[in-house]
CSV table of C-alpha atoms in Angstrom, one decimal:
chain,number,residue,atom,x,y,z
A,1,UNK,CA,-103.1,-38.4,-36.7
A,2,UNK,CA,-105.6,-40.7,-34.2
A,3,UNK,CA,-104.4,-44.0,-32.3
A,4,UNK,CA,-104.8,-47.4,-33.8
A,5,UNK,CA,-107.7,-48.5,-31.2
A,6,UNK,CA,-109.4,-45.2,-32.6
A,7,UNK,CA,-110.9,-47.2,-35.9
A,8,UNK,CA,-113.4,-50.2,-35.8
A,9,UNK,CA,-114.9,-49.7,-39.1
A,10,UNK,CA,-114.4,-48.7,-42.9
A,11,UNK,CA,-116.9,-47.8,-45.4
A,12,UNK,CA,-115.7,-47.5,-49.5
A,13,UNK,CA,-117.2,-46.1,-52.0
A,14,UNK,CA,-116.3,-46.3,-55.2
A,15,UNK,CA,-118.4,-46.3,-58.9
A,16,UNK,CA,-116.4,-45.8,-62.7
A,17,UNK,CA,-113.4,-47.3,-62.5
A,18,UNK,CA,-113.9,-49.3,-59.5
A,19,UNK,CA,-112.9,-53.0,-59.9
A,20,UNK,CA,-109.0,-51.5,-60.8
A,21,UNK,CA,-108.8,-49.3,-58.3
A,22,UNK,CA,-109.9,-51.9,-55.4
A,23,UNK,CA,-107.7,-54.0,-56.9
A,24,UNK,CA,-105.0,-52.0,-56.1
A,25,UNK,CA,-106.3,-52.0,-52.2
A,26,UNK,CA,-108.2,-55.2,-51.0
A,27,UNK,CA,-105.6,-57.8,-52.7
A,28,UNK,CA,-102.7,-55.7,-51.0
A,29,UNK,CA,-103.9,-55.9,-47.6
A,30,UNK,CA,-102.7,-58.4,-44.9
A,31,UNK,CA,-105.3,-61.1,-43.6
A,32,UNK,CA,-104.5,-59.4,-39.9
A,33,UNK,CA,-106.0,-56.1,-41.2
A,34,UNK,CA,-108.0,-55.2,-38.2
A,35,UNK,CA,-111.4,-53.6,-39.3
A,36,UNK,CA,-113.7,-54.7,-41.3
A,37,UNK,CA,-114.3,-53.0,-44.9
A,38,UNK,CA,-117.5,-52.8,-46.1
A,39,UNK,CA,-118.0,-51.6,-49.8
A,40,UNK,CA,-120.5,-50.2,-52.0
A,41,UNK,CA,-119.3,-50.2,-55.7
A,42,UNK,CA,-121.7,-49.3,-58.4
A,43,UNK,CA,-123.0,-51.8,-60.4
A,44,UNK,CA,-125.0,-52.6,-63.5
A,45,UNK,CA,-128.5,-53.9,-61.5
A,46,UNK,CA,-128.2,-57.1,-63.6
A,47,UNK,CA,-124.8,-58.2,-62.9
A,48,UNK,CA,-124.0,-60.9,-60.9
A,49,UNK,CA,-121.2,-61.6,-58.2
A,50,UNK,CA,-118.4,-62.5,-60.7
A,51,UNK,CA,-117.0,-59.6,-59.3
A,52,UNK,CA,-116.8,-60.5,-55.2
A,53,UNK,CA,-115.6,-63.7,-57.4
A,54,UNK,CA,-112.9,-62.1,-58.3
A,55,UNK,CA,-111.6,-60.4,-55.5
A,56,UNK,CA,-112.1,-63.7,-53.5
A,57,UNK,CA,-109.8,-65.4,-55.5
A,58,UNK,CA,-106.7,-62.5,-55.2
A,59,UNK,CA,-107.6,-61.4,-51.4
A,60,UNK,CA,-105.9,-62.2,-48.4
A,61,UNK,CA,-109.1,-60.7,-46.5
A,62,UNK,CA,-112.0,-63.0,-46.9
A,63,UNK,CA,-114.1,-61.1,-49.4
A,64,UNK,CA,-117.7,-62.0,-49.8
A,65,UNK,CA,-121.6,-60.7,-50.9
A,66,UNK,CA,-123.1,-58.4,-48.4
A,67,UNK,CA,-125.9,-60.9,-46.9
A,68,UNK,CA,-128.8,-59.9,-44.3
A,69,UNK,CA,-128.2,-60.2,-40.6
A,70,UNK,CA,-124.7,-60.8,-40.7
A,71,UNK,CA,-122.4,-59.3,-38.4
A,72,UNK,CA,-119.6,-57.6,-39.5
A,73,UNK,CA,-116.1,-58.8,-38.5
A,74,UNK,CA,-112.1,-57.9,-39.0
A,75,UNK,CA,-110.4,-59.5,-41.7
A,76,UNK,CA,-113.3,-59.7,-43.7
A,77,UNK,CA,-114.6,-57.5,-46.9
A,78,UNK,CA,-118.1,-57.3,-47.7
A,79,UNK,CA,-119.7,-55.9,-50.9
A,80,UNK,CA,-122.9,-54.6,-52.0
A,81,UNK,CA,-125.3,-57.1,-53.8
A,82,UNK,CA,-125.9,-55.3,-57.2
A,83,UNK,CA,-129.8,-53.7,-56.7
A,84,UNK,CA,-129.9,-53.5,-53.2
A,85,UNK,CA,-129.0,-50.7,-50.4
A,86,UNK,CA,-126.4,-52.1,-48.0
A,87,UNK,CA,-126.7,-50.6,-44.9
A,88,UNK,CA,-125.4,-51.0,-41.2
A,89,UNK,CA,-127.7,-51.8,-37.9
A,90,UNK,CA,-126.8,-51.1,-34.6
A,91,UNK,CA,-126.3,-54.8,-33.3
A,92,UNK,CA,-123.2,-53.7,-36.1
A,93,UNK,CA,-124.8,-56.2,-38.6
A,94,UNK,CA,-125.5,-55.9,-42.3
A,95,UNK,CA,-129.3,-55.3,-43.9
A,96,UNK,CA,-130.2,-54.9,-47.3
A,97,UNK,CA,-133.3,-52.6,-48.7
A,98,UNK,CA,-134.9,-52.3,-52.1
A,99,UNK,CA,-136.1,-48.8,-51.4
A,100,UNK,CA,-135.8,-46.1,-54.0
A,101,UNK,CA,-132.1,-45.3,-56.0
A,102,UNK,CA,-131.0,-42.9,-53.9
A,103,UNK,CA,-128.6,-40.5,-56.5
A,104,UNK,CA,-129.7,-42.8,-58.9
A,105,UNK,CA,-127.8,-45.5,-57.7
A,106,UNK,CA,-128.6,-48.5,-55.7
A,107,UNK,CA,-126.7,-49.3,-54.2
A,108,UNK,CA,-126.3,-46.1,-52.8
A,109,UNK,CA,-123.0,-44.7,-51.1
A,110,UNK,CA,-124.9,-42.5,-49.1
A,111,UNK,CA,-127.1,-44.9,-48.0
A,112,UNK,CA,-124.2,-47.1,-46.4
A,113,UNK,CA,-122.3,-44.3,-45.3
A,114,UNK,CA,-125.5,-42.1,-43.0
A,115,UNK,CA,-126.3,-45.9,-41.3
A,116,UNK,CA,-122.6,-46.8,-40.9
A,117,UNK,CA,-121.7,-42.9,-39.1
A,118,UNK,CA,-125.1,-43.6,-37.3
A,119,UNK,CA,-123.5,-46.7,-35.8
A,120,UNK,CA,-119.9,-45.8,-35.6
A,121,UNK,CA,-119.5,-42.5,-35.0
A,122,UNK,CA,-115.8,-41.5,-34.5
A,123,UNK,CA,-114.7,-44.7,-35.4
A,124,UNK,CA,-115.5,-45.0,-38.5
A,125,UNK,CA,-112.8,-44.1,-41.8
A,126,UNK,CA,-114.9,-43.6,-44.7
A,127,UNK,CA,-112.9,-43.9,-48.0
A,128,UNK,CA,-114.4,-42.7,-51.8
A,129,UNK,CA,-112.5,-43.1,-55.0
A,130,UNK,CA,-113.0,-43.1,-58.6
A,131,UNK,CA,-116.4,-42.6,-59.6
A,132,UNK,CA,-118.9,-40.4,-61.9
A,133,UNK,CA,-121.7,-38.8,-59.9
A,134,UNK,CA,-122.0,-37.5,-56.0
A,135,UNK,CA,-122.9,-39.9,-54.3
A,136,UNK,CA,-121.1,-40.3,-51.3
A,137,UNK,CA,-120.7,-36.8,-50.9
A,138,UNK,CA,-123.9,-36.4,-48.0
A,139,UNK,CA,-122.3,-39.5,-46.5
A,140,UNK,CA,-118.7,-38.1,-45.7
A,141,UNK,CA,-120.6,-35.4,-44.4
A,142,UNK,CA,-122.2,-37.5,-42.5
A,143,UNK,CA,-119.6,-39.4,-40.8
A,144,UNK,CA,-117.5,-36.1,-40.7
A,145,UNK,CA,-120.5,-34.7,-38.7
A,146,UNK,CA,-120.6,-38.2,-36.4
A,147,UNK,CA,-116.3,-37.3,-35.4
A,148,UNK,CA,-115.2,-39.9,-38.3
A,149,UNK,CA,-112.5,-39.8,-40.4
A,150,UNK,CA,-112.5,-39.2,-44.4
A,151,UNK,CA,-109.8,-40.4,-46.8
A,152,UNK,CA,-110.5,-39.4,-50.8
A,153,UNK,CA,-108.6,-40.7,-53.6
A,154,UNK,CA,-106.5,-37.7,-55.3
A,155,UNK,CA,-108.0,-36.1,-58.7
A,156,UNK,CA,-105.0,-36.7,-60.4
A,157,UNK,CA,-105.1,-40.9,-59.5
A,158,UNK,CA,-108.7,-41.3,-59.9
A,159,UNK,CA,-110.0,-42.4,-63.3
A,160,UNK,CA,-112.8,-40.3,-63.0
A,161,UNK,CA,-112.7,-37.7,-60.8
A,162,UNK,CA,-116.5,-36.0,-60.1
A,163,UNK,CA,-117.1,-38.4,-57.5
A,164,UNK,CA,-114.1,-37.3,-55.1
A,165,UNK,CA,-114.2,-33.6,-56.1
A,166,UNK,CA,-117.6,-33.7,-55.0
A,167,UNK,CA,-116.7,-35.3,-51.5
A,168,UNK,CA,-114.0,-32.4,-51.2
A,169,UNK,CA,-116.4,-30.1,-52.0
A,170,UNK,CA,-118.6,-31.4,-49.7
A,171,UNK,CA,-116.4,-31.4,-46.5
A,172,UNK,CA,-112.9,-30.4,-45.3
A,173,UNK,CA,-111.6,-34.1,-46.0
A,174,UNK,CA,-109.0,-35.7,-43.7
A,175,UNK,CA,-106.8,-36.9,-46.5
A,176,UNK,CA,-106.4,-36.8,-49.8
A,177,UNK,CA,-104.1,-39.4,-51.1
A,178,UNK,CA,-103.3,-41.5,-54.6
A,179,UNK,CA,-104.6,-44.4,-55.0
A,180,UNK,CA,-101.1,-46.5,-54.4
A,181,UNK,CA,-100.8,-44.7,-51.1
A,182,UNK,CA,-104.3,-46.2,-49.7
A,183,UNK,CA,-103.1,-49.3,-48.6
A,184,UNK,CA,-100.0,-47.7,-46.5
A,185,UNK,CA,-102.3,-45.0,-45.0
A,186,UNK,CA,-104.8,-47.5,-43.7
A,187,UNK,CA,-102.0,-49.9,-42.5
A,188,UNK,CA,-100.9,-46.6,-40.2
A,189,UNK,CA,-104.1,-45.3,-39.2
A,190,UNK,CA,-104.8,-49.0,-38.1
A,191,UNK,CA,-101.1,-49.1,-36.1
A,192,UNK,CA,-99.9,-51.8,-38.5
A,193,UNK,CA,-97.0,-49.8,-39.5
B,1,UNK,CA,-123.4,-39.3,-28.7
B,2,UNK,CA,-126.1,-37.6,-26.9
B,3,UNK,CA,-127.9,-37.0,-30.2
B,4,UNK,CA,-127.7,-40.3,-31.6
B,5,UNK,CA,-128.6,-41.5,-28.1
B,6,UNK,CA,-131.7,-39.8,-27.6
B,7,UNK,CA,-133.0,-40.3,-31.0
B,8,UNK,CA,-133.0,-43.5,-30.6
B,9,UNK,CA,-134.5,-43.4,-27.4
B,10,UNK,CA,-137.3,-41.4,-29.7
B,11,UNK,CA,-137.5,-43.7,-32.7
B,12,UNK,CA,-138.7,-46.2,-30.4
B,13,UNK,CA,-141.0,-44.2,-29.0
B,14,UNK,CA,-142.9,-42.8,-31.8
B,15,UNK,CA,-142.9,-46.4,-33.3
B,16,UNK,CA,-144.5,-47.8,-29.7
B,17,UNK,CA,-147.1,-44.4,-29.9
B,18,UNK,CA,-147.7,-45.6,-33.7
B,19,UNK,CA,-148.5,-49.0,-32.9
B,20,UNK,CA,-151.2,-47.8,-29.7
B,21,UNK,CA,-152.8,-45.5,-31.4
B,22,UNK,CA,-153.4,-46.6,-35.3
B,23,UNK,CA,-152.4,-50.6,-34.6
B,24,UNK,CA,-149.7,-50.4,-37.2
B,25,UNK,CA,-146.5,-52.7,-35.7
B,26,UNK,CA,-143.1,-51.4,-36.8
B,27,UNK,CA,-141.5,-52.2,-33.7
B,28,UNK,CA,-139.2,-54.8,-35.2
B,29,UNK,CA,-138.6,-53.5,-38.2
B,30,UNK,CA,-135.1,-52.8,-38.9
B,31,UNK,CA,-133.8,-49.6,-37.3
B,32,UNK,CA,-131.5,-48.2,-39.9
B,33,UNK,CA,-134.0,-48.2,-42.5
B,34,UNK,CA,-136.9,-46.7,-40.6
B,35,UNK,CA,-134.6,-43.9,-39.1
B,36,UNK,CA,-133.8,-42.8,-42.4
B,37,UNK,CA,-137.2,-42.5,-43.1
B,38,UNK,CA,-138.4,-40.9,-40.2
B,39,UNK,CA,-135.2,-38.5,-40.5
B,40,UNK,CA,-136.3,-37.6,-44.0
B,41,UNK,CA,-139.6,-36.6,-43.0
B,42,UNK,CA,-138.4,-34.8,-39.9
B,43,UNK,CA,-136.5,-32.9,-42.3
B,44,UNK,CA,-138.9,-32.1,-45.2
B,45,UNK,CA,-141.6,-31.6,-42.1
B,46,UNK,CA,-139.3,-28.9,-40.9
B,47,UNK,CA,-140.0,-30.1,-37.6
B,48,UNK,CA,-136.8,-29.6,-34.8
B,49,UNK,CA,-137.2,-33.1,-33.3
B,50,UNK,CA,-138.2,-36.7,-33.3
B,51,UNK,CA,-140.5,-36.2,-30.7
B,52,UNK,CA,-141.9,-32.4,-32.1
B,53,UNK,CA,-143.2,-35.5,-35.1
B,54,UNK,CA,-144.8,-38.1,-32.7
B,55,UNK,CA,-146.9,-35.4,-31.7
B,56,UNK,CA,-148.0,-34.7,-34.8
B,57,UNK,CA,-148.2,-38.2,-35.6
B,58,UNK,CA,-150.8,-38.6,-32.6
B,59,UNK,CA,-153.2,-35.7,-33.1
B,60,UNK,CA,-153.3,-35.5,-36.8
B,61,UNK,CA,-154.1,-38.9,-38.7
B,62,UNK,CA,-153.1,-37.2,-42.5
B,63,UNK,CA,-149.5,-36.7,-41.6
B,64,UNK,CA,-149.8,-40.1,-39.7
B,65,UNK,CA,-150.7,-41.1,-43.1
B,66,UNK,CA,-147.8,-39.3,-44.8
B,67,UNK,CA,-145.5,-41.2,-42.6
B,68,UNK,CA,-147.1,-44.7,-42.9
B,69,UNK,CA,-146.4,-44.1,-46.8
B,70,UNK,CA,-142.9,-43.5,-46.3
B,71,UNK,CA,-142.7,-46.9,-44.2
B,72,UNK,CA,-144.0,-48.8,-46.9
B,73,UNK,CA,-141.9,-50.7,-49.3
B,74,UNK,CA,-143.4,-49.4,-52.3
B,75,UNK,CA,-140.4,-49.7,-54.6
B,76,UNK,CA,-141.3,-53.2,-57.3
B,77,UNK,CA,-141.3,-53.9,-61.1
B,78,UNK,CA,-142.5,-56.5,-63.2
B,79,UNK,CA,-140.8,-59.5,-63.7
B,80,UNK,CA,-138.2,-58.7,-60.7
B,81,UNK,CA,-135.7,-60.5,-60.9
B,82,UNK,CA,-135.9,-62.8,-64.2
B,83,UNK,CA,-134.3,-65.7,-63.1
B,84,UNK,CA,-136.7,-66.8,-60.7
B,85,UNK,CA,-139.5,-66.7,-62.6
B,86,UNK,CA,-137.4,-68.7,-65.3
B,87,UNK,CA,-136.8,-71.2,-62.4
B,88,UNK,CA,-140.6,-70.9,-61.4
B,89,UNK,CA,-141.9,-72.1,-65.0
B,90,UNK,CA,-139.2,-74.7,-64.8
B,91,UNK,CA,-139.1,-76.6,-61.5
B,92,UNK,CA,-142.6,-75.2,-59.6
B,93,UNK,CA,-145.3,-74.9,-62.6
B,94,UNK,CA,-144.8,-78.7,-63.5
B,95,UNK,CA,-145.5,-79.5,-60.2
B,96,UNK,CA,-148.3,-77.1,-59.5
B,97,UNK,CA,-150.0,-78.4,-62.8
B,98,UNK,CA,-150.5,-81.6,-60.5
B,99,UNK,CA,-153.5,-79.6,-58.7
B,100,UNK,CA,-156.8,-78.9,-59.7
B,101,UNK,CA,-157.2,-75.9,-58.1
B,102,UNK,CA,-154.5,-73.6,-57.2
B,103,UNK,CA,-154.1,-70.9,-54.4
B,104,UNK,CA,-151.3,-68.5,-54.5
B,105,UNK,CA,-150.6,-66.1,-51.2
B,106,UNK,CA,-148.7,-62.9,-52.9
B,107,UNK,CA,-147.7,-61.3,-49.1
B,108,UNK,CA,-146.3,-57.4,-49.0
B,109,UNK,CA,-147.5,-57.4,-53.1
B,110,UNK,CA,-146.9,-53.3,-53.0
B,111,UNK,CA,-148.1,-51.9,-56.2
B,112,UNK,CA,-148.6,-55.0,-57.6
B,113,UNK,CA,-146.6,-55.1,-60.3
B,114,UNK,CA,-145.0,-58.9,-59.4
B,115,UNK,CA,-148.7,-60.1,-58.8
B,116,UNK,CA,-149.5,-59.3,-62.5
B,117,UNK,CA,-145.9,-60.8,-63.5
B,118,UNK,CA,-147.2,-64.2,-61.8
B,119,UNK,CA,-150.3,-63.9,-63.5
B,120,UNK,CA,-149.0,-63.7,-67.0
B,121,UNK,CA,-146.6,-66.7,-66.5
B,122,UNK,CA,-149.7,-68.8,-65.3
B,123,UNK,CA,-151.5,-67.8,-68.1
B,124,UNK,CA,-148.7,-68.6,-70.1
B,125,UNK,CA,-148.5,-72.1,-68.6
B,126,UNK,CA,-152.1,-72.5,-69.0
B,127,UNK,CA,-152.9,-72.4,-64.7
B,128,UNK,CA,-154.6,-69.5,-64.2
B,129,UNK,CA,-158.3,-70.2,-64.9
B,130,UNK,CA,-158.0,-72.9,-62.1
B,131,UNK,CA,-155.7,-70.1,-60.2
B,132,UNK,CA,-156.7,-67.7,-56.9
B,133,UNK,CA,-154.5,-65.4,-56.1
B,134,UNK,CA,-154.6,-63.4,-52.4
B,135,UNK,CA,-151.9,-60.4,-53.0
B,136,UNK,CA,-152.0,-58.8,-49.7
B,137,UNK,CA,-150.5,-55.3,-48.4
B,138,UNK,CA,-151.0,-53.2,-45.1
B,139,UNK,CA,-151.1,-50.1,-47.2
B,140,UNK,CA,-154.6,-49.6,-48.5
B,141,UNK,CA,-153.0,-46.3,-50.7
B,142,UNK,CA,-150.7,-49.1,-52.8
B,143,UNK,CA,-153.2,-52.0,-53.2
B,144,UNK,CA,-155.8,-49.5,-54.4
B,145,UNK,CA,-153.0,-48.9,-56.9
B,146,UNK,CA,-152.4,-52.8,-57.0
B,147,UNK,CA,-156.1,-53.1,-58.1
B,148,UNK,CA,-156.1,-50.7,-60.8
B,149,UNK,CA,-153.2,-52.1,-62.6
B,150,UNK,CA,-151.7,-48.8,-64.4
B,151,UNK,CA,-148.0,-48.0,-64.4
B,152,UNK,CA,-146.0,-45.4,-65.8
B,153,UNK,CA,-144.8,-45.9,-69.1
B,154,UNK,CA,-141.5,-45.1,-68.9
B,155,UNK,CA,-141.1,-48.4,-66.8
B,156,UNK,CA,-142.3,-50.6,-69.8
B,157,UNK,CA,-138.9,-50.4,-71.2
B,158,UNK,CA,-137.3,-52.3,-68.5
B,159,UNK,CA,-140.2,-54.5,-67.8
B,160,UNK,CA,-140.0,-55.7,-71.5
B,161,UNK,CA,-136.8,-57.0,-71.0
B,162,UNK,CA,-137.2,-58.3,-67.7
B,163,UNK,CA,-140.4,-60.5,-69.2
B,164,UNK,CA,-138.2,-61.4,-72.1
B,165,UNK,CA,-134.9,-62.4,-70.0
B,166,UNK,CA,-137.7,-64.4,-67.8
B,167,UNK,CA,-138.7,-66.4,-70.3
B,168,UNK,CA,-142.1,-65.0,-71.5
B,169,UNK,CA,-143.7,-66.8,-74.3
B,170,UNK,CA,-145.5,-64.0,-75.9
B,171,UNK,CA,-144.9,-60.3,-76.9
B,172,UNK,CA,-144.9,-58.6,-73.7
B,173,UNK,CA,-146.6,-55.9,-75.5
B,174,UNK,CA,-149.9,-58.1,-75.5
B,175,UNK,CA,-150.8,-57.4,-71.8
B,176,UNK,CA,-150.8,-54.0,-71.4
B,177,UNK,CA,-152.5,-50.9,-73.5
B,178,UNK,CA,-150.7,-48.0,-73.4
B,179,UNK,CA,-152.4,-44.5,-72.9
B,180,UNK,CA,-150.9,-41.0,-72.7
B,181,UNK,CA,-147.8,-41.7,-70.4
B,182,UNK,CA,-149.9,-45.2,-68.6
B,183,UNK,CA,-149.3,-48.5,-69.1
B,184,UNK,CA,-153.3,-50.4,-68.0
B,185,UNK,CA,-152.7,-54.2,-67.4
B,186,UNK,CA,-154.8,-56.3,-69.6
B,187,UNK,CA,-158.1,-57.5,-67.4
B,188,UNK,CA,-158.0,-60.1,-68.2
B,189,UNK,CA,-155.1,-60.8,-65.6
B,190,UNK,CA,-157.1,-59.2,-63.0
B,191,UNK,CA,-160.1,-61.8,-62.7
B,192,UNK,CA,-158.9,-64.8,-60.6
B,193,UNK,CA,-156.8,-62.0,-58.1
B,194,UNK,CA,-157.9,-60.8,-55.0
B,195,UNK,CA,-156.3,-57.7,-53.6
B,196,UNK,CA,-156.8,-57.6,-49.6
B,197,UNK,CA,-155.7,-56.0,-46.8
B,198,UNK,CA,-153.0,-57.8,-44.6
B,199,UNK,CA,-150.6,-56.6,-42.2
B,200,UNK,CA,-147.5,-59.7,-41.7
B,201,UNK,CA,-146.3,-58.0,-38.1
B,202,UNK,CA,-150.4,-58.9,-36.7
B,203,UNK,CA,-152.6,-60.2,-39.0
B,204,UNK,CA,-153.4,-63.9,-38.9
B,205,UNK,CA,-153.2,-67.2,-41.1
B,206,UNK,CA,-154.2,-67.8,-44.5
B,207,UNK,CA,-154.9,-71.1,-45.2
B,208,UNK,CA,-154.2,-74.3,-47.5
B,209,UNK,CA,-151.9,-72.2,-49.7
B,210,UNK,CA,-149.5,-74.5,-53.1
B,211,UNK,CA,-147.6,-71.2,-52.8
B,212,UNK,CA,-147.0,-67.9,-51.1
B,213,UNK,CA,-144.4,-65.4,-52.6
B,214,UNK,CA,-143.0,-62.7,-50.5
B,215,UNK,CA,-140.3,-61.2,-51.9
B,216,UNK,CA,-138.1,-58.5,-50.1
B,217,UNK,CA,-140.1,-57.7,-47.4
B,218,UNK,CA,-138.5,-60.0,-44.7
B,219,UNK,CA,-135.0,-58.1,-45.6
B,220,UNK,CA,-137.2,-54.8,-43.6
B,221,UNK,CA,-137.7,-57.1,-40.5
B,222,UNK,CA,-135.6,-57.9,-37.5
B,223,UNK,CA,-135.1,-61.8,-36.4
B,224,UNK,CA,-137.8,-61.9,-34.5
B,225,UNK,CA,-140.5,-60.9,-37.0
B,226,UNK,CA,-138.7,-63.0,-39.4
B,227,UNK,CA,-139.6,-65.4,-37.2
B,228,UNK,CA,-142.7,-64.9,-36.4
B,229,UNK,CA,-144.1,-64.4,-40.2
B,230,UNK,CA,-142.3,-67.6,-41.1
B,231,UNK,CA,-143.9,-69.4,-38.8
B,232,UNK,CA,-147.4,-68.0,-40.2
B,233,UNK,CA,-146.1,-69.0,-43.8
B,234,UNK,CA,-146.2,-72.3,-42.6
B,235,UNK,CA,-148.9,-72.7,-41.0
B,236,UNK,CA,-150.8,-70.9,-43.9
B,237,UNK,CA,-148.9,-73.5,-46.6
B,238,UNK,CA,-150.1,-77.1,-47.7
B,239,UNK,CA,-147.6,-79.7,-47.2
B,240,UNK,CA,-144.9,-79.8,-49.7
B,241,UNK,CA,-146.8,-76.0,-50.7
B,242,UNK,CA,-143.9,-73.6,-52.1
B,243,UNK,CA,-142.4,-70.4,-50.8
B,244,UNK,CA,-141.1,-67.9,-52.6
B,245,UNK,CA,-138.7,-65.3,-50.9
B,246,UNK,CA,-136.1,-62.6,-52.4
B,247,UNK,CA,-132.9,-63.1,-53.9
B,248,UNK,CA,-131.1,-61.9,-51.1
B,249,UNK,CA,-133.4,-63.4,-48.9
B,250,UNK,CA,-133.0,-66.9,-46.7
B,251,UNK,CA,-133.8,-69.2,-44.2
B,252,UNK,CA,-131.0,-69.6,-42.7
B,253,UNK,CA,-130.2,-69.1,-39.3
B,254,UNK,CA,-133.9,-68.5,-38.5
B,255,UNK,CA,-136.2,-70.6,-36.1
B,256,UNK,CA,-137.8,-72.1,-39.5
B,257,UNK,CA,-134.8,-73.4,-41.4
B,258,UNK,CA,-135.6,-77.1,-40.8
B,259,UNK,CA,-138.8,-76.7,-41.5
B,260,UNK,CA,-138.5,-76.3,-45.5
B,261,UNK,CA,-135.9,-77.4,-47.8
B,262,UNK,CA,-134.7,-75.7,-50.9
B,263,UNK,CA,-136.1,-76.5,-54.5
B,264,UNK,CA,-134.0,-73.8,-56.1
B,265,UNK,CA,-131.4,-72.3,-53.5
B,266,UNK,CA,-130.3,-69.8,-55.8
B,267,UNK,CA,-133.0,-67.8,-56.2
B,268,UNK,CA,-134.9,-69.0,-52.7
B,269,UNK,CA,-137.5,-71.4,-53.4
B,270,UNK,CA,-138.3,-73.5,-50.8
B,271,UNK,CA,-140.8,-76.1,-50.1
B,272,UNK,CA,-142.2,-77.1,-46.6
B,273,UNK,CA,-141.4,-80.4,-45.3
B,274,UNK,CA,-144.5,-83.0,-44.8
B,275,UNK,CA,-143.0,-83.7,-41.0
B,276,UNK,CA,-142.0,-80.1,-39.0
B,277,UNK,CA,-141.0,-80.0,-36.0
B,278,UNK,CA,-144.6,-79.8,-34.5
B,279,UNK,CA,-145.6,-82.4,-36.4
B,280,UNK,CA,-143.3,-84.6,-35.0
B,281,UNK,CA,-143.7,-83.6,-31.3
B,282,UNK,CA,-147.3,-84.5,-31.8
B,283,UNK,CA,-146.8,-87.9,-33.2
């Protein structure tokens, strides 16, 4: 297993069943968690930011909706707004786009993962959780190709298993674990446990 | 690491080459999105490297035109963000009503869906006949489509939904004619719209506008180009003229933050202050 200083950011993609799954992770991370976390959750194009508010209330980390040109910081969780793609720029800032949906999704997990892998290379952890569809599978391939680390939720604990399954089919995943092991695993990977 | 490093150098050189050869300036576009588009074009063209692609771009204008289409943002919809149009009717239209003649610049209009949306709103509010809309884009191909005003019929369901949520007063079907799989916008909506080529990165000011609409364009620009374009908008607006940005765009942390005040912060409608920095300096 890699050493703590090896990682600089986490990207996470989740679709159907996402709110429930994220609730098992985000509120259970300590405020001292050393990596920024950037999340794409598939949302209905017309949904608003209630989802962000919800998590803001119950988390130790600072949860916010991703805004363009904002530099990503440890202790923060950035969630893609609905109807925009979320991308990472080489200055380690976020950017948004209204490009065509990818895999029928906007925001698309592949777009975030692809651009984050360009920036953070082997210092990136990519996580795929429950969901329908195959968004994220090209993204995890890119993360692996650039030397990063990929964790996928195991099928038994996933509310919908197509998305984690597609990720597993795409690459040799580094870790396949149940939802409840996500937090301890992230703490271990970042040297906090 | 090498690949990324080399690719980034190649991308800079490609953008420089495009600027020198064709005059289109993408050098200050946000890189992540541009890079995805270039790599996509590279993959479908079966070229081996961005340098090879640069060669094609320089020597084959048809190939450049393809890349130009890739670079332009052609995704739009009618009444995108209904909340924006609702606020427009409630807060801005009453102010525009007080003018005998209204000039609106829609910058980065793409295929025109949002321009026609604006025309519909103005018509319903009784303002369209005394309004001139200048709708601009750098891409001649999308402008041609915008002028035609023909949209895929399959999108109409979404547009109707958006229109209704925007507070539209009529039946949306009054504004188009369905023909085969197309929806043709009502001719009467076109009469006060001029579609014209204009490049925000390289072209100049449009004078004395009452309102400028430029939504989801600035998100594609780096900070320096955002500042340049906002300066252009400031110079093109009358005092107290309105600036409408995309819902996720903001003047915060730009050089022009203090030249505008928020009228409807949530949907990003601003108004040019009477006292901007330059004015103050000259007093």
